[in-house]
Amino acid sequence: MSEQITFTPTRPYLARAIYEWICDNQLTPYLLVDATQPHTDVPLQFVKDGQIVLNLAPHAVHQLHMSNDAITFSARFGGVAKEIYVPIRAVLGIYARENGQGLFFDPSEYEEIEETAVPETEETKQEAEPAKKKPSLRILD
């Protein structure tokens, strides 16, 4: 009787490595996203054929976080700031704008994996954090 071992997908690890390689070589990292995936929060006015390409250059984004579940950051689109949430399953590729080098992922890689990640919002952050006591000062004689 053999047990089947399940491994975590390699996509988030490879995406982080390629991002770092692109930045180390002073190139512009572009992220190709399947905007039709559940919980994907991108500016819909820039989506074409269900996909969007996002510029992840350090000077173009704020608070970039690439976890095993999602890529999140804040950026300006048409002068308006927007919080972006891209589940890792929606990442189709990461590549350098200047030469096209990077990685493109198999869209079916996550078909067998149940979706468990839920986008982190201000409400879920507050629920996860314990209630903090209000600071107070007292004058001592």
Coordinates of C-alpha atoms in Angstrom, one line a residue:
M1 CA 0.0 0.0 0.0
S2 CA 1.7 3.2 -1.1
E3 CA 0.7 6.7 -0.1
Q4 CA 0.6 9.4 -2.7
I5 CA 2.8 12.3 -1.7
T6 CA 1.5 15.7 -2.7
F7 CA 3.9 18.6 -3.3
T8 CA 3.2 22.3 -3.4
P9 CA 3.2 23.8 -6.9
T10 CA 6.5 25.3 -8.1
R11 CA 4.9 28.3 -9.7
P12 CA 5.3 30.8 -6.8
Y13 CA 8.9 29.8 -6.2
L14 CA 9.8 30.1 -9.8
A15 CA 7.9 33.4 -10.2
R16 CA 9.9 34.9 -7.3
A17 CA 13.2 33.7 -8.7
I18 CA 12.6 35.0 -12.2
Y19 CA 11.4 38.3 -10.8
E20 CA 14.6 38.7 -8.9
W21 CA 16.7 37.7 -11.9
I22 CA 14.9 40.2 -14.1
C23 CA 15.4 43.0 -11.5
D24 CA 19.1 42.0 -10.9
N25 CA 19.7 42.5 -14.7
Q26 CA 18.0 46.0 -14.7
L27 CA 15.2 44.7 -16.9
T28 CA 11.5 45.4 -16.5
P29 CA 9.4 42.5 -15.1
Y30 CA 6.1 42.0 -16.7
L31 CA 3.4 39.6 -15.2
L32 CA 1.0 37.9 -17.5
V33 CA -2.3 37.3 -15.6
D34 CA -5.4 35.2 -16.4
A35 CA -8.0 37.9 -15.3
T36 CA -10.8 35.3 -15.4
Q37 CA -9.6 33.4 -12.4
P38 CA -11.7 33.7 -9.2
H39 CA -10.6 36.4 -6.7
T40 CA -8.3 38.1 -9.2
D41 CA -8.5 41.9 -8.7
V42 CA -7.0 43.8 -11.5
P43 CA -8.2 46.9 -13.4
L44 CA -10.8 45.4 -15.8
Q45 CA -10.6 48.3 -18.3
F46 CA -7.1 47.0 -19.3
V47 CA -8.1 43.3 -19.7
K48 CA -8.0 42.0 -23.2
D49 CA -9.1 38.5 -24.2
G50 CA -9.3 37.6 -20.5
Q51 CA -5.6 38.5 -19.8
I52 CA -3.7 41.5 -18.5
V53 CA 0.0 42.3 -18.5
L54 CA 1.1 44.1 -15.3
N55 CA 4.4 46.0 -15.0
L56 CA 6.1 44.9 -11.7
A57 CA 9.1 47.2 -11.9
P58 CA 10.1 48.3 -8.4
H59 CA 9.5 52.0 -9.3
A60 CA 6.0 51.2 -10.7
V61 CA 4.6 49.3 -7.7
H62 CA 4.3 49.8 -4.0
Q63 CA 4.3 47.1 -1.3
L64 CA 4.9 44.2 -3.6
H65 CA 4.4 40.9 -1.9
M66 CA 4.9 37.6 -3.7
S67 CA 3.6 34.7 -1.4
N68 CA 2.9 31.1 -2.2
D69 CA -0.8 32.0 -2.5
A70 CA -0.9 35.4 -4.3
I71 CA 1.0 38.4 -5.7
T72 CA -0.3 41.7 -4.2
F73 CA 0.8 45.3 -4.7
S74 CA -0.5 48.8 -5.1
A75 CA -0.1 50.7 -8.4
R76 CA -1.5 53.6 -10.3
F77 CA -3.6 53.0 -13.4
G78 CA -4.6 56.2 -15.3
G79 CA -3.6 58.2 -12.3
V80 CA -5.8 56.3 -9.9
A81 CA -4.2 54.1 -7.1
K82 CA -5.5 50.5 -7.0
E83 CA -4.7 47.5 -4.8
I84 CA -4.0 44.5 -7.0
Y85 CA -4.6 40.9 -6.0
V86 CA -3.4 38.1 -8.3
P87 CA -3.8 34.5 -7.0
I88 CA -0.8 32.4 -8.0
R89 CA -3.1 30.2 -10.0
A90 CA -3.9 33.2 -12.2
V91 CA -0.2 33.9 -13.0
L92 CA 0.5 32.7 -16.6
G93 CA 4.0 34.0 -16.9
I94 CA 6.6 36.4 -15.8
Y95 CA 9.1 37.8 -18.3
A96 CA 11.4 40.7 -19.1
R97 CA 9.8 43.4 -21.3
E98 CA 13.1 44.1 -23.1
N99 CA 13.9 40.6 -24.4
G100 CA 10.9 38.4 -23.5
Q101 CA 13.1 36.0 -21.4
G102 CA 11.3 34.5 -18.4
L103 CA 8.9 31.7 -17.6
F104 CA 5.4 30.9 -18.8
F105 CA 3.4 28.4 -16.8
D106 CA 1.1 25.5 -17.7
P107 CA -2.4 26.9 -17.1
S108 CA -3.6 23.4 -16.1
E109 CA -1.1 23.1 -13.2
Y110 CA -3.7 24.1 -10.6
E111 CA -6.7 22.2 -12.0
E112 CA -6.3 19.4 -9.4
I113 CA -5.6 21.7 -6.5
E114 CA -8.5 23.0 -4.5
E115 CA -8.7 26.7 -4.0
T116 CA -8.2 27.6 -0.4
A117 CA -6.8 31.1 -0.4
V118 CA -9.1 34.0 0.1
P119 CA -7.9 37.5 -0.8
E120 CA -6.8 39.4 2.3
T121 CA -8.9 42.5 2.8
E122 CA -8.9 45.1 5.6
E123 CA -11.8 43.2 7.2
T124 CA -10.0 39.9 7.2
K125 CA -6.8 41.6 8.5
Q126 CA -8.8 43.1 11.4
E127 CA -10.4 39.7 12.2
A128 CA -7.1 38.0 12.2
E129 CA -5.4 40.5 14.5
P130 CA -6.3 40.5 18.2
A131 CA -8.0 43.6 19.5
K132 CA -5.3 46.1 20.7
K133 CA -5.7 48.1 23.9
K134 CA -5.8 51.8 23.5
P135 CA -2.7 53.4 24.8
S136 CA -3.1 55.6 27.8
L137 CA -0.9 57.9 29.9
R138 CA -1.1 58.6 33.5
I139 CA 0.6 61.4 35.5
L140 CA 2.4 60.1 38.5
D141 CA 3.2 62.4 41.5

